[in-house]
Tab-separated table of C-alpha atoms in Angstrom:
chain	number	residue	atom	x	y	z
M	1	UNK	CA	-15.796	-8.172	69.561
M	2	UNK	CA	-15.906	-7.781	65.793
M	3	UNK	CA	-15.288	-4.729	63.636
M	4	UNK	CA	-16.782	-4.574	60.128
M	5	UNK	CA	-16.024	-1.936	57.511
M	6	UNK	CA	-19.043	-0.751	55.507
M	7	UNK	CA	-18.411	0.762	52.073
M	8	UNK	CA	-14.678	1.405	52.215
M	9	UNK	CA	-13.530	4.128	49.826
M	10	UNK	CA	-10.086	3.540	48.420
M	11	UNK	CA	-7.521	5.808	46.793
M	12	UNK	CA	-5.446	3.353	44.826
M	13	UNK	CA	-4.744	0.611	47.330
M	14	UNK	CA	-5.036	2.847	50.405
M	15	UNK	CA	-8.124	3.306	52.524
M	16	UNK	CA	-9.385	6.880	52.317
M	17	UNK	CA	-12.335	6.306	54.685
M	18	UNK	CA	-15.244	3.963	55.434
M	19	UNK	CA	-18.832	5.083	54.928
M	20	UNK	CA	-19.468	3.353	58.259
M	21	UNK	CA	-17.881	0.998	60.765
M	22	UNK	CA	-19.968	-1.546	62.676
M	23	UNK	CA	-18.696	-2.824	66.035
M	24	UNK	CA	-20.199	-6.017	67.484
M	25	UNK	CA	-20.086	-6.595	71.231
M	26	UNK	CA	-23.085	-7.238	73.463
M	27	UNK	CA	-24.445	-4.294	71.464
M	28	UNK	CA	-24.010	-3.633	67.781
M	29	UNK	CA	-22.750	-0.082	67.184
M	30	UNK	CA	-22.668	1.610	63.795
M	31	UNK	CA	-20.581	4.756	63.341
M	32	UNK	CA	-21.601	6.458	60.092
M	33	UNK	CA	-19.334	8.920	58.281
M	34	UNK	CA	-20.652	12.228	57.032
M	35	UNK	CA	-22.978	11.844	54.050
M	36	UNK	CA	-23.687	14.535	51.518
M	37	UNK	CA	-26.069	15.029	48.618
M	38	UNK	CA	-24.107	13.205	45.922
M	39	UNK	CA	-25.844	11.708	42.909
M	40	UNK	CA	-24.953	8.285	41.538
M	41	UNK	CA	-21.976	9.604	39.567
M	42	UNK	CA	-20.506	11.259	42.664
M	43	UNK	CA	-21.239	14.912	41.945
M	44	UNK	CA	-23.069	17.168	44.371
M	45	UNK	CA	-26.763	17.272	43.475
M	46	UNK	CA	-29.389	19.896	44.272
M	47	UNK	CA	-26.868	22.740	44.022
M	48	UNK	CA	-28.149	25.738	45.972
M	49	UNK	CA	-31.179	23.768	47.245
M	50	UNK	CA	-30.939	23.179	51.002
M	51	UNK	CA	-34.133	21.094	51.212
M	52	UNK	CA	-33.051	18.911	48.286
M	53	UNK	CA	-29.599	18.373	49.765
M	54	UNK	CA	-31.131	17.500	53.154
M	55	UNK	CA	-33.342	14.838	51.599
M	56	UNK	CA	-30.593	13.293	49.483
M	57	UNK	CA	-27.942	13.336	52.227
M	58	UNK	CA	-30.370	11.637	54.605
M	59	UNK	CA	-31.330	9.119	51.895
M	60	UNK	CA	-27.647	8.281	51.319
M	61	UNK	CA	-27.086	7.903	55.064
M	62	UNK	CA	-30.117	5.596	55.240
M	63	UNK	CA	-28.701	3.447	52.432
M	64	UNK	CA	-25.464	2.999	54.362
M	65	UNK	CA	-27.349	2.147	57.562
M	66	UNK	CA	-29.370	-0.462	55.640
M	67	UNK	CA	-26.229	-1.874	54.016
M	68	UNK	CA	-24.833	-2.357	57.534
M	69	UNK	CA	-27.893	-4.403	58.533
M	70	UNK	CA	-29.690	-1.770	60.574
M	71	UNK	CA	-32.587	0.614	60.029
M	72	UNK	CA	-32.997	4.333	60.528
M	73	UNK	CA	-35.028	3.484	63.645
M	74	UNK	CA	-31.719	2.231	65.114
M	75	UNK	CA	-30.059	5.632	64.608
M	76	UNK	CA	-29.587	7.251	68.014
M	77	UNK	CA	-27.532	10.292	67.070
M	78	UNK	CA	-27.196	12.605	64.067
M	79	UNK	CA	-24.781	15.462	63.556
M	80	UNK	CA	-25.782	17.983	60.907
M	81	UNK	CA	-23.161	20.376	59.582
M	82	UNK	CA	-24.171	23.246	57.310
M	83	UNK	CA	-22.516	26.211	55.669
M	84	UNK	CA	-25.696	28.295	56.061
M	85	UNK	CA	-27.382	27.967	59.449
M	86	UNK	CA	-30.235	30.365	58.654
M	87	UNK	CA	-31.158	28.496	55.450
M	88	UNK	CA	-30.852	25.147	57.210
M	89	UNK	CA	-33.151	26.273	60.033
M	90	UNK	CA	-35.640	27.624	57.486
M	91	UNK	CA	-35.845	24.140	55.927
M	92	UNK	CA	-35.346	22.037	59.077
M	93	UNK	CA	-38.948	20.802	58.906
M	94	UNK	CA	-37.902	18.803	55.811
M	95	UNK	CA	-35.328	16.916	57.881
M	96	UNK	CA	-37.772	16.401	60.753
M	97	UNK	CA	-40.446	15.047	58.395
M	98	UNK	CA	-37.993	12.678	56.689
M	99	UNK	CA	-36.837	11.332	60.064
M	100	UNK	CA	-40.398	10.894	61.336
M	101	UNK	CA	-41.312	8.919	58.211
M	102	UNK	CA	-38.663	6.289	59.072
M	103	UNK	CA	-39.301	6.318	62.854
M	104	UNK	CA	-35.909	7.880	63.534
M	105	UNK	CA	-35.845	9.759	66.867
M	106	UNK	CA	-32.167	10.576	67.455
M	107	UNK	CA	-30.299	13.009	69.593
M	108	UNK	CA	-28.808	15.621	67.320
M	109	UNK	CA	-26.391	18.443	66.751
M	110	UNK	CA	-26.818	21.260	64.246
M	111	UNK	CA	-23.705	23.321	63.607
M	112	UNK	CA	-22.618	25.922	61.080
M	113	UNK	CA	-19.159	25.487	59.602
M	114	UNK	CA	-17.191	27.804	57.343
M	115	UNK	CA	-16.815	25.188	54.599
M	116	UNK	CA	-17.454	21.547	53.742
M	117	UNK	CA	-15.327	19.324	51.492
M	118	UNK	CA	-16.981	20.545	48.254
M	119	UNK	CA	-17.978	24.188	47.720
M	120	UNK	CA	-21.400	23.101	46.362
M	121	UNK	CA	-22.221	21.236	49.581
M	122	UNK	CA	-24.671	23.012	51.875
M	123	UNK	CA	-25.087	20.173	54.381
M	124	UNK	CA	-23.386	17.010	55.628
M	125	UNK	CA	-24.968	14.499	58.016
M	126	UNK	CA	-23.214	11.851	60.107
M	127	UNK	CA	-24.727	9.445	62.578
M	128	UNK	CA	-24.512	6.631	65.073
M	129	UNK	CA	-26.849	3.644	65.381
M	130	UNK	CA	-27.108	0.924	68.024
M	131	UNK	CA	-29.064	-2.272	68.639
M	132	UNK	CA	-28.693	-5.465	70.627
M	133	UNK	CA	-26.199	-7.666	68.784
M	134	UNK	CA	-27.902	-10.567	67.084
M	135	UNK	CA	-31.349	-8.961	67.354
M	136	UNK	CA	-32.367	-8.184	63.763
M	137	UNK	CA	-35.865	-7.188	64.861
M	138	UNK	CA	-34.898	-4.790	67.653
M	139	UNK	CA	-37.595	-2.153	67.874
M	140	UNK	CA	-37.455	1.272	69.463
M	141	UNK	CA	-40.671	2.777	70.688
M	142	UNK	CA	-41.443	6.382	71.464
């Protein structure tokens, strides 16, 4: 069994967290940390815009999944945390459309929380992906 860190984030010389961890056994598992709508300089983008934050958070999660050698079609579970459940539900079609476009058909959780790690964050998305180890062309069908 092998464990591979994807995108470690350091504070000085100490690990703060990994964007994802991939575990190789007979299956290849990818555990993806929560992703938010951060722009390239690390600040929260789309302030006050739930749909915009949904799109960007999902895009960032997809980049991490790709960096780990998988695709969004390999994602089997998403957990969506929001500070405004009503607004999130009102824009949930955006998330569903984005997932459909990349053939992602996961189980999911949608939960309202009192706060996220930055007060400008409206949403955070974490996930889990799986495929047969050594099968780069694994394909899920509906």
